[in-house]
């Protein structure tokens, strides 16, 4: 039995009309006499779709009960029994109700196809399994029902049902897709213009890839080797030279002449990794080709012509664009050049364009990295002196003295100079020394002298051996020098990369410090990290070091290193060799990591501040709702009682009510004062006025708000204490809050002791209570805003006293900490700086002033 054929209507979004198109096709097939039935179609109460079902035979659906409800699904057995020529199946990704023949509807369709029944089905692009993550990132909706891509790809025909986003939104607004009560929500969520445009692009690209697959499969099955110009694909060969921009623009203009033209720029690099291309030029050209809608490719190949042609045929290109060679006329002796070779071997199906440019015929120049950059100019100069001047001086010396050393020894002396030239200047000075030395040996020391001819064949052999040994030794010495240089460079690179890796792991180095290290490492004048939001936005500077010219774009810098799509490291001062760009790339990546870390840290700090602010606001609301309302309620009750005409209050009752009003007002004043102080500390508006103050003037004044101070507080303040440099008002508030807290928690029969002592350049004020104390793990927590320790009653305050006290202490240059009191209790230690002009050594406590109350 022949396998059935599958035709799929692929919709770019819900509501574009794929079910309507499928039903229209069914009517056309029936008019031609084809046996066509509706296996399952869901019209969703859309009038126009429902009308299209008229006149079509519908196979009854199968009813299934699930969780107390009845559902209908496609009856596969009934369709197989009916065995039509074509079955219409809507919503291919649908998940069947448990108890159905198959878990998925596309599996039902597979059975129909296996039975020889052709099927016409529908599916939306967002339901393809491979696009689930992409669709979720675009629309924010994860599609639960999907169909494997392979099921759709195996379809014999795929027809795209497309509609522009504005037209689809109009159809939605007219009520042709969803019910009126769902239209507004749909238009403002899933059916936004951006979502629909992105889904449309996904569908078009997916179908275009499927068409390319069809074409590739056909060419492979029919062994079609020549290029088919189904659309213009233009390959641009880039050498990294300055003419690349001209070639890319010309290729873009050629692509615009044909519908669907595509530009692919390719750079061929040798397999050894060595290239004379300018990395900066390649980066600029890559950005240019991407801006023009093309793609950039990097291909490795030793034979540039063959690699370029192989790439062009592999992508089914129709044209190749190359620049006229930059060779000079005499350089064509070594070969015809890449352009001529590609044009000769391209064949009749691949057009080759040779584009003239300003650099044509001017010479290609030397690679960026020359030997001189490795050895240094001074060494090369000494190498040429040893290789050229040295043999001349040696010849002059040997001819003026009658040493009688013999030809063998003379050759060894000349060979010594050749080795010295190789050690100093590298290969080329050594080769020159070997050639020049052999000429001098032949002219001055080989019989017959002062003639080019050589009489003794042994001398010919000796000179030949001399030249061979000199060249061999020079080559080995030069190779050893290059290997030494490479080892030193790799060691330096490893040290730099080790530093970067360590800084990443330790989270060290700011962005400016890292950029400064880049500037020092590569001896640059300035380094800047540039970024932009998108391809069309201007570049902005995220960080810069150095005093050179301001660089606002990567293209304006001497060296730029792209990092991702929208960031680049720009360096000014000199052009870097290509071998340095690997380490520079590591620096650039680390700079981006450091920048991201700084921004994340800044956001974390802001989030912490916001969270702290929210916590304080929440606690403030709680304080306002309870702690502030409690005294207000007492005041209001007392005032209401006093104003009542129904009760005759005695003088004692009236006095008690007035006392309650006064106590409530004092509590309100205290609470509001602490709240305002905490607000000032949180907003950073505390501006202390530092001056010299005597503690014995401030501390007694701080006890003014303590109830019955004569019984609850004992002072021990020596008169010999040095003056302290503080803000008098802030110190008074801090001491008052600490003493008030100590009185609140101290034992009823134990007064709070306030004592002071001098220690070098500071004065300590200790507030000692005999209360329950605080465990070590809670000593820091009691200084946080809105914190009460233990079972303190709600009426005892809002928990701001110690937080305000520590904040004021820090504002005047002091500290406030908690310690255990020997024997039980808690001691608050307030440390204050002494006045610079009054600092004195610690003295005894011979004279003290004790104040009770």
XYZ file of C-alpha atoms in Angstrom, residues 250-756:
507
model
C 30.386 46.915 -4.869
C 29.148 43.421 -3.938
C 26.210 44.933 -2.030
C 25.201 46.943 -5.101
C 25.371 43.793 -7.226
C 23.193 41.928 -4.731
C 20.564 44.676 -4.768
C 20.021 44.159 -8.492
C 18.494 40.734 -7.922
C 15.675 39.769 -5.571
C 16.914 38.022 -2.446
C 20.582 38.692 -3.154
C 23.032 37.697 -0.412
C 26.578 38.908 0.299
C 29.119 36.635 1.998
C 32.545 38.049 2.805
C 35.315 35.509 3.365
C 38.914 35.827 4.529
C 41.288 32.936 3.818
C 43.990 32.448 6.492
C 46.881 30.018 6.318
C 46.733 26.854 8.395
C 49.923 27.905 10.215
C 48.089 30.865 11.690
C 50.468 33.400 10.137
C 48.919 36.211 8.125
C 49.869 39.642 6.901
C 46.264 40.848 7.133
C 45.518 43.831 9.328
C 43.232 42.707 12.179
C 41.915 46.241 12.489
C 40.980 46.389 8.799
C 39.289 42.981 9.015
C 37.278 44.085 12.045
C 36.118 47.238 10.257
C 35.254 45.268 7.122
C 33.359 42.686 9.138
C 31.261 45.423 10.725
C 30.641 46.950 7.284
C 29.448 43.731 5.663
C 27.154 43.005 8.632
C 25.740 46.539 8.464
C 24.921 45.923 4.808
C 23.040 42.736 5.685
C 25.765 40.253 4.713
C 27.740 37.666 6.640
C 31.447 37.324 7.401
C 33.299 34.004 7.219
C 36.820 33.014 8.273
C 38.227 30.034 6.360
C 41.578 28.275 6.856
C 43.422 27.110 3.759
C 46.983 27.087 2.457
C 45.932 27.542 -1.184
C 43.904 30.754 -1.216
C 42.471 30.251 -4.712
C 41.312 26.678 -4.116
C 39.871 27.489 -0.680
C 37.962 30.468 -2.079
C 36.466 28.459 -4.962
C 35.593 25.555 -2.664
C 33.784 27.911 -0.306
C 31.888 29.593 -3.161
C 30.700 26.293 -4.605
C 29.794 25.023 -1.138
C 27.376 27.907 -0.560
C 26.003 27.745 -4.132
C 27.369 31.221 -4.914
C 26.813 32.787 -8.313
C 29.471 35.505 -8.269
C 32.873 36.185 -6.738
C 34.142 39.715 -6.181
C 37.917 40.207 -5.897
C 40.133 43.241 -5.925
C 42.800 43.842 -8.544
C 46.094 42.623 -7.130
C 48.268 45.051 -5.205
C 51.375 43.389 -6.624
C 53.922 45.384 -8.553
C 54.705 44.326 -12.107
C 57.898 42.441 -11.304
C 56.134 40.414 -8.578
C 54.081 38.543 -11.188
C 57.225 36.541 -11.960
C 56.502 34.330 -8.942
C 52.960 33.487 -10.066
C 49.761 34.750 -11.750
C 48.076 35.846 -8.516
C 44.843 34.867 -6.777
C 42.515 36.862 -9.026
C 43.804 35.333 -12.253
C 43.826 31.824 -10.797
C 40.251 32.072 -9.493
C 39.007 33.500 -12.814
C 40.712 30.650 -14.687
C 39.389 27.849 -12.461
C 35.912 29.220 -11.699
C 34.191 27.671 -14.708
C 31.218 28.979 -16.689
C 28.718 28.829 -13.788
C 30.578 31.211 -11.485
C 31.215 34.818 -12.492
C 34.353 36.533 -11.214
C 34.500 40.329 -10.891
C 37.906 42.008 -10.563
C 37.343 45.434 -9.056
C 39.875 48.222 -9.456
C 40.794 50.311 -6.433
C 43.254 52.947 -5.276
C 45.747 50.417 -3.881
C 46.088 48.414 -7.132
C 49.720 47.985 -8.224
C 51.180 49.780 -5.200
C 52.708 46.673 -3.685
C 51.536 44.502 -0.850
C 54.284 45.482 1.573
C 55.751 43.410 4.351
C 53.779 41.638 7.073
C 52.938 43.623 10.145
C 55.298 41.597 12.315
C 58.859 41.756 10.923
C 62.002 40.229 12.304
C 63.181 43.612 13.361
C 60.317 43.843 15.779
C 61.638 40.693 17.440
C 65.358 41.494 17.726
C 65.369 45.248 17.934
C 67.090 47.780 15.687
C 70.311 47.966 17.659
C 70.905 44.214 17.496
C 70.186 44.114 13.765
C 72.625 46.973 13.200
C 75.354 45.184 15.139
C 74.520 41.975 13.251
C 75.066 43.677 9.878
C 78.276 45.257 11.150
C 79.554 41.863 12.263
C 78.449 40.199 9.043
C 79.743 42.798 6.547
C 82.279 45.063 8.225
C 83.710 42.240 10.344
C 84.922 40.100 7.368
C 86.441 43.193 5.735
C 88.396 44.092 8.901
C 89.459 40.459 9.361
C 90.694 40.332 5.768
C 92.660 43.556 6.300
C 94.214 42.138 9.458
C 95.169 38.799 7.951
C 96.647 40.304 4.768
C 98.808 42.823 6.668
C 100.404 40.279 8.989
C 102.167 37.196 7.793
C 100.658 34.791 10.285
C 100.618 31.766 7.960
C 97.485 30.327 9.586
C 96.404 28.401 6.538
C 93.105 28.328 4.656
C 91.412 26.086 7.237
C 92.044 28.452 10.120
C 91.108 31.440 7.984
C 87.769 29.803 7.232
C 87.164 29.154 10.944
C 87.769 32.838 11.703
C 85.332 33.902 9.000
C 82.840 31.280 10.257
C 83.128 32.811 13.727
C 82.036 36.170 12.335
C 79.091 34.484 10.566
C 77.947 32.889 13.822
C 78.318 36.260 15.594
C 76.214 37.925 12.895
C 73.529 35.236 13.347
C 73.534 35.672 17.113
C 73.229 39.442 16.863
C 71.155 40.135 13.775
C 69.464 36.908 12.828
C 69.376 35.013 9.566
C 69.835 37.697 6.906
C 73.038 39.303 8.314
C 74.444 35.787 8.744
C 73.698 34.858 5.120
C 75.272 38.094 3.949
C 78.321 37.339 6.091
C 78.619 33.841 4.612
C 78.399 35.131 1.041
C 80.748 38.072 1.611
C 83.211 35.936 3.580
C 83.356 33.263 0.876
C 84.140 35.941 -1.719
C 86.940 37.382 0.429
C 88.363 33.914 1.102
C 88.366 33.176 -2.612
C 89.991 36.507 -3.572
C 92.607 36.880 -0.860
C 93.362 33.427 0.569
C 92.733 30.838 -2.151
C 95.349 30.171 -4.814
C 95.671 31.885 -7.197
C 95.048 35.030 -5.056
C 93.405 38.144 -6.395
C 91.596 36.054 -8.975
C 88.096 34.530 -9.036
C 89.378 31.147 -10.208
C 90.478 28.435 -7.792
C 93.411 26.235 -8.763
C 93.112 23.460 -6.210
C 89.866 21.439 -6.301
C 90.245 20.849 -2.564
C 89.875 24.559 -1.997
C 86.634 24.529 -3.984
C 85.328 21.816 -1.700
C 86.526 23.732 1.356
C 84.758 26.911 0.263
C 81.577 24.965 -0.456
C 81.695 23.343 2.958
C 82.315 26.781 4.508
C 79.251 28.241 2.836
C 77.072 25.238 3.763
C 78.246 25.227 7.366
C 77.809 29.010 7.637
C 74.254 28.877 6.278
C 73.366 25.886 8.475
C 74.795 27.453 11.602
C 73.087 30.757 10.814
C 69.749 29.002 10.317
C 70.059 27.032 13.560
C 71.117 30.090 15.541
C 68.279 32.136 14.065
C 65.781 29.355 14.833
C 67.061 29.162 18.411
C 66.713 32.932 18.754
C 63.141 32.802 17.451
C 62.275 29.934 19.799
C 63.780 31.846 22.712
C 61.754 34.888 21.764
C 58.583 32.800 21.488
C 59.233 31.169 24.869
C 59.796 34.538 26.506
C 56.656 35.904 24.890
C 54.563 32.902 25.921
C 55.912 33.191 29.461
C 54.938 36.851 29.563
C 51.514 36.030 28.126
C 51.027 33.265 30.677
C 51.914 35.639 33.510
C 49.448 38.217 32.223
C 46.690 35.645 31.729
C 47.438 34.191 35.181
C 47.012 37.672 36.647
C 43.711 38.086 34.840
C 42.462 34.686 35.975
C 43.461 35.435 39.556
C 41.755 38.810 39.511
C 38.583 37.177 38.183
C 38.581 34.579 40.949
C 39.354 37.110 43.669
C 36.969 39.733 42.312
C 39.731 42.347 42.408
C 40.613 45.351 40.279
C 38.387 48.204 39.285
C 37.731 48.986 35.638
C 40.108 51.977 35.687
C 42.879 49.875 37.260
C 42.458 47.168 34.637
C 42.484 49.694 31.782
C 45.617 51.266 33.250
C 47.277 47.838 33.253
C 46.299 47.420 29.580
C 47.853 50.806 28.810
C 51.068 49.902 30.618
C 51.276 46.383 29.179
C 50.982 47.506 25.558
C 52.695 50.910 26.007
C 49.671 52.879 24.834
C 48.818 56.525 25.353
C 45.187 55.919 26.270
C 42.712 53.055 26.600
C 38.914 53.327 26.578
C 36.076 50.829 26.892
C 33.238 51.841 24.562
C 29.694 50.506 24.462
C 26.362 51.123 22.779
C 22.844 49.848 23.204
C 22.283 48.720 19.616
C 23.852 48.870 16.162
C 22.297 52.272 15.431
C 22.996 53.964 18.757
C 26.102 56.141 19.263
C 29.080 54.841 21.223
C 29.480 55.910 24.848
C 32.541 55.631 27.073
C 32.208 53.236 30.015
C 35.767 53.892 31.253
C 38.949 55.630 30.093
C 42.564 56.083 31.224
C 45.373 58.118 29.681
C 45.739 61.678 28.445
C 45.680 61.185 24.685
C 42.990 62.315 22.266
C 39.399 61.430 23.039
C 38.183 58.437 20.994
C 34.406 58.291 20.510
C 34.309 55.373 18.069
C 36.363 52.174 17.780
C 37.168 53.067 14.167
C 38.968 56.227 15.316
C 41.415 54.336 17.546
C 44.765 52.912 16.504
C 43.704 49.494 17.800
C 40.185 48.287 18.576
C 39.171 44.937 20.009
C 35.463 44.086 19.652
C 33.865 42.321 22.620
C 30.489 40.964 21.635
C 28.201 42.997 19.411
C 28.011 46.268 21.304
C 31.281 46.711 23.221
C 34.847 47.411 22.131
C 38.220 48.201 23.686
C 39.841 51.183 21.923
C 43.593 51.871 22.274
C 45.482 54.940 21.045
C 49.233 55.358 20.657
C 50.476 52.828 18.108
C 49.368 49.920 15.937
C 49.729 46.577 17.683
C 51.157 43.535 15.888
C 48.751 40.702 15.288
C 50.478 38.437 17.816
C 49.532 40.827 20.642
C 45.805 40.670 19.950
C 45.322 37.348 21.720
C 46.329 38.801 25.075
C 44.462 42.001 24.256
C 41.307 39.946 23.661
C 41.694 38.427 27.140
C 42.070 41.921 28.633
C 39.008 43.114 26.734
C 36.900 40.191 27.966
C 38.065 40.814 31.526
C 37.248 44.531 31.207
C 33.677 43.654 30.271
C 33.483 41.240 33.224
C 34.759 43.928 35.604
C 32.297 46.475 34.194
C 29.411 44.036 34.586
C 30.544 43.228 38.128
C 30.682 46.902 39.061
C 27.237 47.526 37.647
C 25.809 44.455 39.349
C 27.391 45.549 42.616
C 25.939 49.019 42.181
C 22.521 47.544 41.501
C 22.905 45.237 44.489
C 23.783 48.205 46.702
C 20.814 50.130 45.373
C 18.578 47.122 45.936
C 19.954 46.808 49.458
C 19.273 50.478 50.113
C 15.775 50.135 48.703
C 15.153 47.033 50.777
C 16.431 48.795 53.882
C 14.285 51.807 53.053
C 11.254 49.591 52.550
C 11.953 47.827 55.831
C 12.249 51.126 57.644
C 9.095 52.445 56.000
C 7.240 49.300 56.991
C 8.466 49.566 60.547
C 7.659 53.273 60.545
C 4.084 52.489 59.526
C 3.899 49.929 62.302
C 5.236 52.497 64.757
C 2.797 55.093 63.512
C -0.081 52.624 63.736
C 0.653 51.481 67.278
C 3.419 53.186 69.205
C 2.351 56.679 68.167
C -1.358 55.986 68.450
C -1.060 54.559 71.977
C -0.051 57.855 73.664
C -2.448 59.714 71.403
C -5.254 57.457 72.587
C -4.319 58.154 76.211
C -4.189 61.912 75.615
C -7.532 61.877 73.805
C -9.166 59.795 76.549
C -7.890 62.158 79.258
C -8.981 65.278 77.359
C -12.408 63.762 76.654
C -12.805 62.928 80.329
C -11.857 66.441 81.414
C -14.325 67.978 78.971
C -17.158 65.683 79.995
C -20.051 67.467 81.772
C -21.545 64.262 83.126
C -18.827 63.644 85.712
C -17.672 65.940 88.455
C -13.926 65.361 88.718
C -12.089 65.975 91.955
C -8.891 67.959 92.018
C -6.874 64.796 92.477
C -8.566 63.083 89.501
C -8.093 66.189 87.394
C -4.416 66.313 88.329
C -3.996 62.619 87.406
C -5.660 63.170 84.023
C -3.459 66.202 83.331
C -0.408 64.160 84.342
C -1.470 61.411 81.896
C -1.794 64.026 79.143
C 1.672 65.363 79.963
C 3.229 61.872 80.003
C 1.577 61.017 76.689
C 2.809 64.257 75.137
C 6.343 63.567 76.404
C 6.246 60.054 74.935
C 5.025 61.448 71.630
C 7.763 64.056 71.624
C 10.378 61.407 72.343
C 9.095 59.020 69.669
C 8.801 61.716 67.024
C 12.277 62.991 67.893
C 13.802 59.544 67.404
C 11.928 59.050 64.132
C 13.166 62.394 62.838
C 16.720 61.638 63.959
C 16.645 58.259 62.221
C 15.310 59.895 59.081
C 18.182 62.399 59.150
C 20.705 59.593 59.545
C 19.185 57.581 56.684
C 19.206 60.552 54.307
C 22.696 61.705 55.320
C 21.597 65.170 56.400
C 23.312 65.124 59.816
C 25.949 67.890 59.741
C 27.788 67.958 63.099
C 29.349 71.165 64.410
C 32.567 69.940 66.047
C 34.003 71.961 68.907
C 35.719 71.401 72.256
C 33.296 70.290 74.988
C 33.605 69.214 78.668
C 31.825 65.959 79.419
C 30.785 67.142 82.888
C 28.694 69.816 81.145
C 26.991 67.546 78.614
C 26.201 64.325 80.466
C 24.161 65.839 83.320
C 22.087 67.713 80.742
C 21.443 64.424 78.909
C 19.679 63.065 82.000
C 16.990 65.725 81.951
C 14.433 63.407 80.323
C 15.082 60.425 82.638
C 12.295 59.801 85.198
C 13.532 60.307 88.782
C 17.247 60.503 87.860
C 18.314 60.803 91.508
C 17.208 57.213 92.145
C 17.944 55.614 88.801
C 21.297 57.034 87.625
C 24.700 57.456 89.287
C 27.391 59.632 87.640
C 31.140 59.258 88.016
C 32.782 61.901 85.764
C 36.369 62.933 86.753
C 37.092 66.656 86.599
C 40.554 65.934 85.135
C 39.177 64.446 81.926
C 40.440 66.141 78.764
C 37.979 67.999 76.588
C 36.455 66.112 73.673
C 35.977 67.338 70.064
C 32.287 66.627 69.386
C 28.973 68.187 68.512
C 27.410 69.001 71.886
C 23.813 68.495 70.796
C 24.423 65.142 69.073
C 26.468 63.857 72.017
C 23.696 64.834 74.423
C 21.070 62.974 72.360
C 23.281 59.902 72.061
C 23.980 59.710 75.794
C 20.311 60.340 76.615
C 19.161 57.451 74.411
C 21.765 55.058 75.819
C 20.976 55.940 79.449
C 17.226 55.743 78.811
C 17.654 52.272 77.339
C 19.768 51.181 80.307
C 17.218 52.496 82.833
C 14.437 50.682 80.992
C 16.106 47.254 81.294
C 18.057 47.624 84.558
C 16.899 46.025 87.793
C 14.557 48.204 89.859
C 16.887 48.358 92.882
C 20.083 48.849 90.892
C 20.845 52.373 89.550
C 22.507 52.773 86.184
C 26.155 53.815 86.515
C 27.541 56.394 84.055
C 31.327 56.740 84.326
C 34.067 58.182 82.110
